Every structure is written in C-alpha cells, then in structure tokens.
Amino acid sequence: MRQFEHIDVESLKEASELLKEEHTAAIAGGTDLLGALKDKIMPDYPEKVVNLKTIDGLSGIREDEEGLVVGALTKLSDLQDHKLVKEKYPSLAQAAKSVASPLIRNSATIGGNICQDVRCWYYRYPHQIGGRVNCVRKGGEGCYAFTGERGNHSVFGAMRVDRPSCSASCPAHVNISAYLAKVRENDLEGAAEILLSANPLPAITSRVCTHFCQEGCHRGELDTHVGVGQIERYVGDYILNNASRLMPPPETESGQRIAVAGGGPAGLSAAYYLRKAGHKVTVYDRMEEAGGLLMYAIPAYRLPKEVVQKQIKALEGMGIEFQCGVEIGKDITMEQLASDYDKVFLSTGAWKKTVIGIDHEEMTRFGLEFLMEVKGWMAGKAGTNVVVVGGGNVAVDVAVTAKRLGASSVTMVSLESRGEMPATKEELERAEEEGIVLMPSWGPAAVMKEEGRVTGIRLRRCVSVRNAEGRFAPVYDDNDIKEVGSDSILMCVGQQTDLSFLGDDFAIEQNRGRIVADGLTQITSDADVYAGGDVVTGPATVVAALAAGRRAAQAMNHMFEGTRDKVKELPEGGFLRYDHDCRQCKHVISTHVRPLEERKVDLEDDFGLTPEEVRQEAGRCFNCGCFAVNPSDIANVLVSLDASVVTNLRSYTAEEFFQRTPRVHDILDDGEIVAEIRIPAMKDGAKAGYEKFRERASIDFAEVACAAVYETENQIVKRAKIVLGAVAPVPVSCEKAEQYLAGKKISEETADQAAELALAGADPLKETSYKVQIAKTLIKRSLLALNR
C-alpha cells in the first residue's frame, strides 16, 4: 500500500483546516480510499489522510419535526436495520442493504458513499490499460470507454469533469468541444457565442495561431487530431460577416472610461471585453492603422490585411474608439492617461530589435522592419541572396516573403537542431517547399563585408542551445566554421520591449525591460494600471496575448463591480453529444492551398474548408468527457426523497449536490465536509422503493438502479419522482415520465409509456444499449407494484 500520514482529528474545524492543504484526503468508512491506495493504479495519491471517524457527533439516526436526520458517519449497516428507516423511508434502507457485501456495509458510511468518486470499469480491471488509471477524471487525456471496453458505462452520454485536453492546451482556454458541438448541430450562432466568450479574434487566430489545441487533441492518440484551426476560421469569418448582430454595442453604459495603449491582440481583446461590459473604451496606437503586429508584421499570405481591418471595424461598431497615429509618451503622456481615465491597459508589444553582439551586426536588417516595409525594401533587389538568422515562425515569414519577392536564394540559419527549432513543423515544411535552405545547429559568428557592403556571414557549429537547467546558454564548436555568401542578412532572433513611453516620472515596477504584472489579473504596481501581452511576457503568441487582455478586462470588471473574490468554476453541466460514427472517420480533411506556382506575398495561401467539410471535421471530435457511471446507491435515493446534504459550511439540495457535476470535490470547497443528510418526512400515501440490477448480488456495482417515490390517491398518481442510477455519471431524474404520470391511473399501458419517456433522452454507446431495456423494466416494475 502507498505510504501516507494518518491523522486522527477531534472536530470538524480541525479536519477542515487540514483538508485545505494539498495532497490531503478525508477517510470515513475507508472502503473506497483504502482500496485505491492498495491497488496502486492511480497516478497521484494523498500524502495525508484525515480520519473523520474520531469526531464525536457525526453519526446517528434521528427524527425531528421536519423529517429524518442522518449523521454523515452513520454506517450503512445501521441504516439497513434501523426500524424507523425501514418503516418510513424504506428505499433508503433497501439501498443501504444493496451496497456490496455485509463486511463492507459494516464499515462504509453514508457520507463516504455519497462522496465517493465515480467508479469506472477500469478501476476494477486496470490490467486492461497497462495497470494505471490515467483517465480524464484523474488528470489524464480522455476516457477509456471511447477506445476500449465500455459495456458498463453511461447510456446518456459523457459529462465534463474538467477542461478537455484541447481547451487545457489553449492559452485562452477556449471551450473548443462546446463550439464544435454547435457546429455539428448547424448552430453557428451558438458556436460564435461560445467562441467569442474566450476569443474575440477567431478569424485572426485561426490563421496565425500555432494551435496548441491540436497538439492536445485526444483524437490524435487514435489517428490524427481534429482540424480545430480550420473550423475556427470558418466560425471566425462567419462572425466578421455578421458582426453587427454577433458583436453588438452594449445595451447599457457603465459610465467607466478605460484607455488601452496599443492596438495589438492584447489591446483589442481587452477593448472587446471591456466594451461588452458597457465601459467607454479608447484605443491609442502609434501606427496609422490599429492591429499592431497583426497588421504590420504578419505577411498577407498568412493573414490578409482586410481580415484585420474587418476586425477593427467590428470593434468600432461596438462603440470602441480608435485614436491612431498617437504615440504614448510623445503625443500624450502616461500621466494624462492616468488622469483622464478610470483605468489604463498597457499593451504596447515588443517592437525593438535584439542585438546579439557579432562583428558588423549594424549592417544587418531587423526582420520586423523588413516585414513592415517589405515591398519597398525588395524593390530592385531581385536576385539577392538572403540569409535569415533565426528559427521561429517570424523567421519563416521573413524567409518565405523574401523568396516570393524575387530573392535568388534564401537560407535560414538556426542555433537549434531541426527538431528543436521553435517554428512549427508546418511552417518549416512550407519554407522547404518554397526552396528555402534550412541550416539548423549553426550560429552567427560575424557578418562578412567588403567595400562597405555585405558579402556573407560566418557561422560556427552550435553543439547545444540550453544548459542542464534549461536556460539559454549556447555552446559552440569554434573548430567547425562555415561561410555562406549573401547580399542581405535579416535578423529574426527575437524582439524587445521599449518602455521609454512611460517617461521618468511615471513610476511602475519593471523587470529586465518589461512591465511587471500579476499573472491572474494583469494588474501592475499601480492599482489603476494593467498590462498584458508582449510588453509583460516578451515575444509570445497571439493567443497568449489576447488571453492576457481578457484577464485584464475581467479583473477590471470585478473591481468596478466590487466582486474581487474568485467565483468557483464548475464544469459545464448536462450530457455531452458527439457523432457516433466519429471513430470511423480517421483522417483530417486536407486544407485547400494555393498551388506553389500561384503563391504571392499579397494573396492568402489557404482557401479554407467548405461548409460541409467543416461539419464533417467537427464530427471527428470526441467531445471528451467521462462515461463512467455514478456508483452510489444512496445518491439516487436521496434525490428521489428530495433530501438535503448539509456540510460544515452550507446546505445543498440533493439535485445540486449529485446532478450538477460527477465529482463531489468540484462542488465542495477546500476544507468543506459533509456533516449530515436531512430527508423531509414522507407524505401520507407516498410509497418509496429502490431496486437495482447486477450480475452478482452483494458483490457487483449496479448495472442499472431505480429509486422512485410515488404519491397516489385512489390509484391516481398525484406526484412521481423517478431517479435512475448507474446509467450516467450522475443520477438521472426522469422528468418527462414524472410529468406524464401526474393525474394518471396506473396500468400496464401507463407504465410502458412512462418507461419509454424516461429513456427518451438516452444516447447509448453500442455496447451499453442493453441497459436501456433494463432501465425501462425497473421503472415499469416500480409502477405496477403500486397496484399490488
């Protein structure tokens, strides 16, 4: 068994404080936790186990004026034998008796039963997956039910227990699975709403993002990842084409005024979310047009300028004001901005050239300047031999652009080896396709010149780029030297921030030439000034910058509203839908790319997908969630009995506690402990029952369970509450059947119809379809028992 520290506590307060610590778990009966510790199948285990059984007053069964009160540490064996429970709340006694073997019931508690984690087939048979459970519920990448044995899983679909790996990999945490589901339903309005909630620039990011989401796509473990970028582009273009409807001005004005310094992705993102909240937003940019690097540094063959211009126009349509050609620190000071506005967001980017210190470096050209003045710089230089120093995506942009504008040869020199180059695989393949020579593992030693003009560059072999700690510390072999002839050398080895706009009198904390800002709120050392994007992090990705802008806007909104406390985030509720044939669609649809001979600097290479191709590609998404079923026999009964779960902090209805999310720890705060369960008194004439189907009595978990409460009068149903267990990650209330039964007399026909309605929303896997018929049989049996 895994080693842990066992701590006996005397009070809920003491236990609560301990459970706020990391790697700490509570133990009540111990049948669930100890089994997991013994099996050694989980990736992570608690280092401390807090024993709640030593706390006085947490067990016992009593009745008060409102109904039944059961202490959380009450053993299931006591519930099954208690006279009061058996007479007045028989379904609770039946459920307690149905839990596993007598040995387990003598140890297991009602609190432990309702707080246990969802059980999966693979918990019992971990050897089928290599002996270690690493499912999405436990921090892994997906659900084994999609690729392995799944006959014991949900018939109502999966549920979200955490961010899917695609969303978790995205710096903006876009809810990718959710908007792909809307695309599958042909609901582009719904897809747009979900996408805009986390990314206000999807038409742009879809074209320029490195798409970390695709790297994290769980589908890639089966065959190839879902083409999220192409779907995002389709929805993003739809948004811009319908911007007046999808990006409207706010209905009410807040009266707050915010200045945004810098119109790049971070600034545009902050402006969108601030304006959406009703604030007056003014964006200042020193260039003639807003957009920052999006407008001036990304080639049109990747990001057409008209797309950026349409995005700016859409933001203007919301009421955002753009003051272009205005340089902060020159045309308007930081002191003026701080005085004229309630809050200021700084997102001035990183535009300054990095100097690496080689001989004659002054004769090179900065890659960003080249991209900004590309056509003028290349005029009359056809046939030039160009060397680009750098191995990132910007270096690829520079190299491809130079080649397309008539350079005779283009060579990319990179310190990193081919596999370590920061440019994406797709970008490097694009460069080679266009005839660009890659020289990985070489570093510049000196610029060669003759009679005042560049003649080439001297290189030395780079043995390693980083030291053992992962820090940038290149090591060279000075005995391995190579010279490459060149007329022009373009430097793409990074950019730096320029904070001179702050002036000498505006005090704000800085570190190594960057503004220091909080990672969650983007707030700086000045409480009214926020900052984000490259000016804080240094050169990064567009999606990381827009995520920072959104965080800043959210933090400002919380400050304006006076709600500084972080709201607990729960996974999205409801059952997840997906295309049942998605596993058979093996390959990502190829994008439509302009033929090599037709490519130019000012024409977009990629044509995008057709509407049908977009829907087909969205259909490949697993919509990753958990298919494991809720194992608690007690949970189903408590929902049917309209019970409440009382903790040391608050009280929950059984629906809130059990049906919002499969994981109890998502509901409970750190240090929150279940103390008792309250069940309202049964009404006169009400009948309650519980039954479950399993292969071996007192051993197996339920394959299907049914808890029901019926209030009748003269064989007419006045009210019904039917709750299914072991058919979904949470107990399922059969609301359609309950509504149908109200006012009905019980008959064979009525029972059949109720059973059909109860399972009308089922969406079983092929291997779990047998459960649907069992569930119908249990519901029908519970109803017909009323006539006996």
JSON list of C-alpha atoms in Angstrom, two decimals, residues 125 287 465 511 612 705:
[
{"chain": "A", "resi": 125, "resn": "TYR", "atom": "CA", "xyz": [-9.64, -4.22, -14.25]},
{"chain": "A", "resi": 287, "resn": "MET", "atom": "CA", "xyz": [0.68, 53.40, -36.24]},
{"chain": "A", "resi": 465, "resn": "VAL", "atom": "CA", "xyz": [21.41, 25.62, -27.06]},
{"chain": "A", "resi": 511, "resn": "ASN", "atom": "CA", "xyz": [11.94, 43.84, -14.61]},
{"chain": "A", "resi": 612, "resn": "GLU", "atom": "CA", "xyz": [-19.85, 20.52, -45.46]},
{"chain": "A", "resi": 705, "resn": "ALA", "atom": "CA", "xyz": [-30.68, 1.13, -10.48]}
]
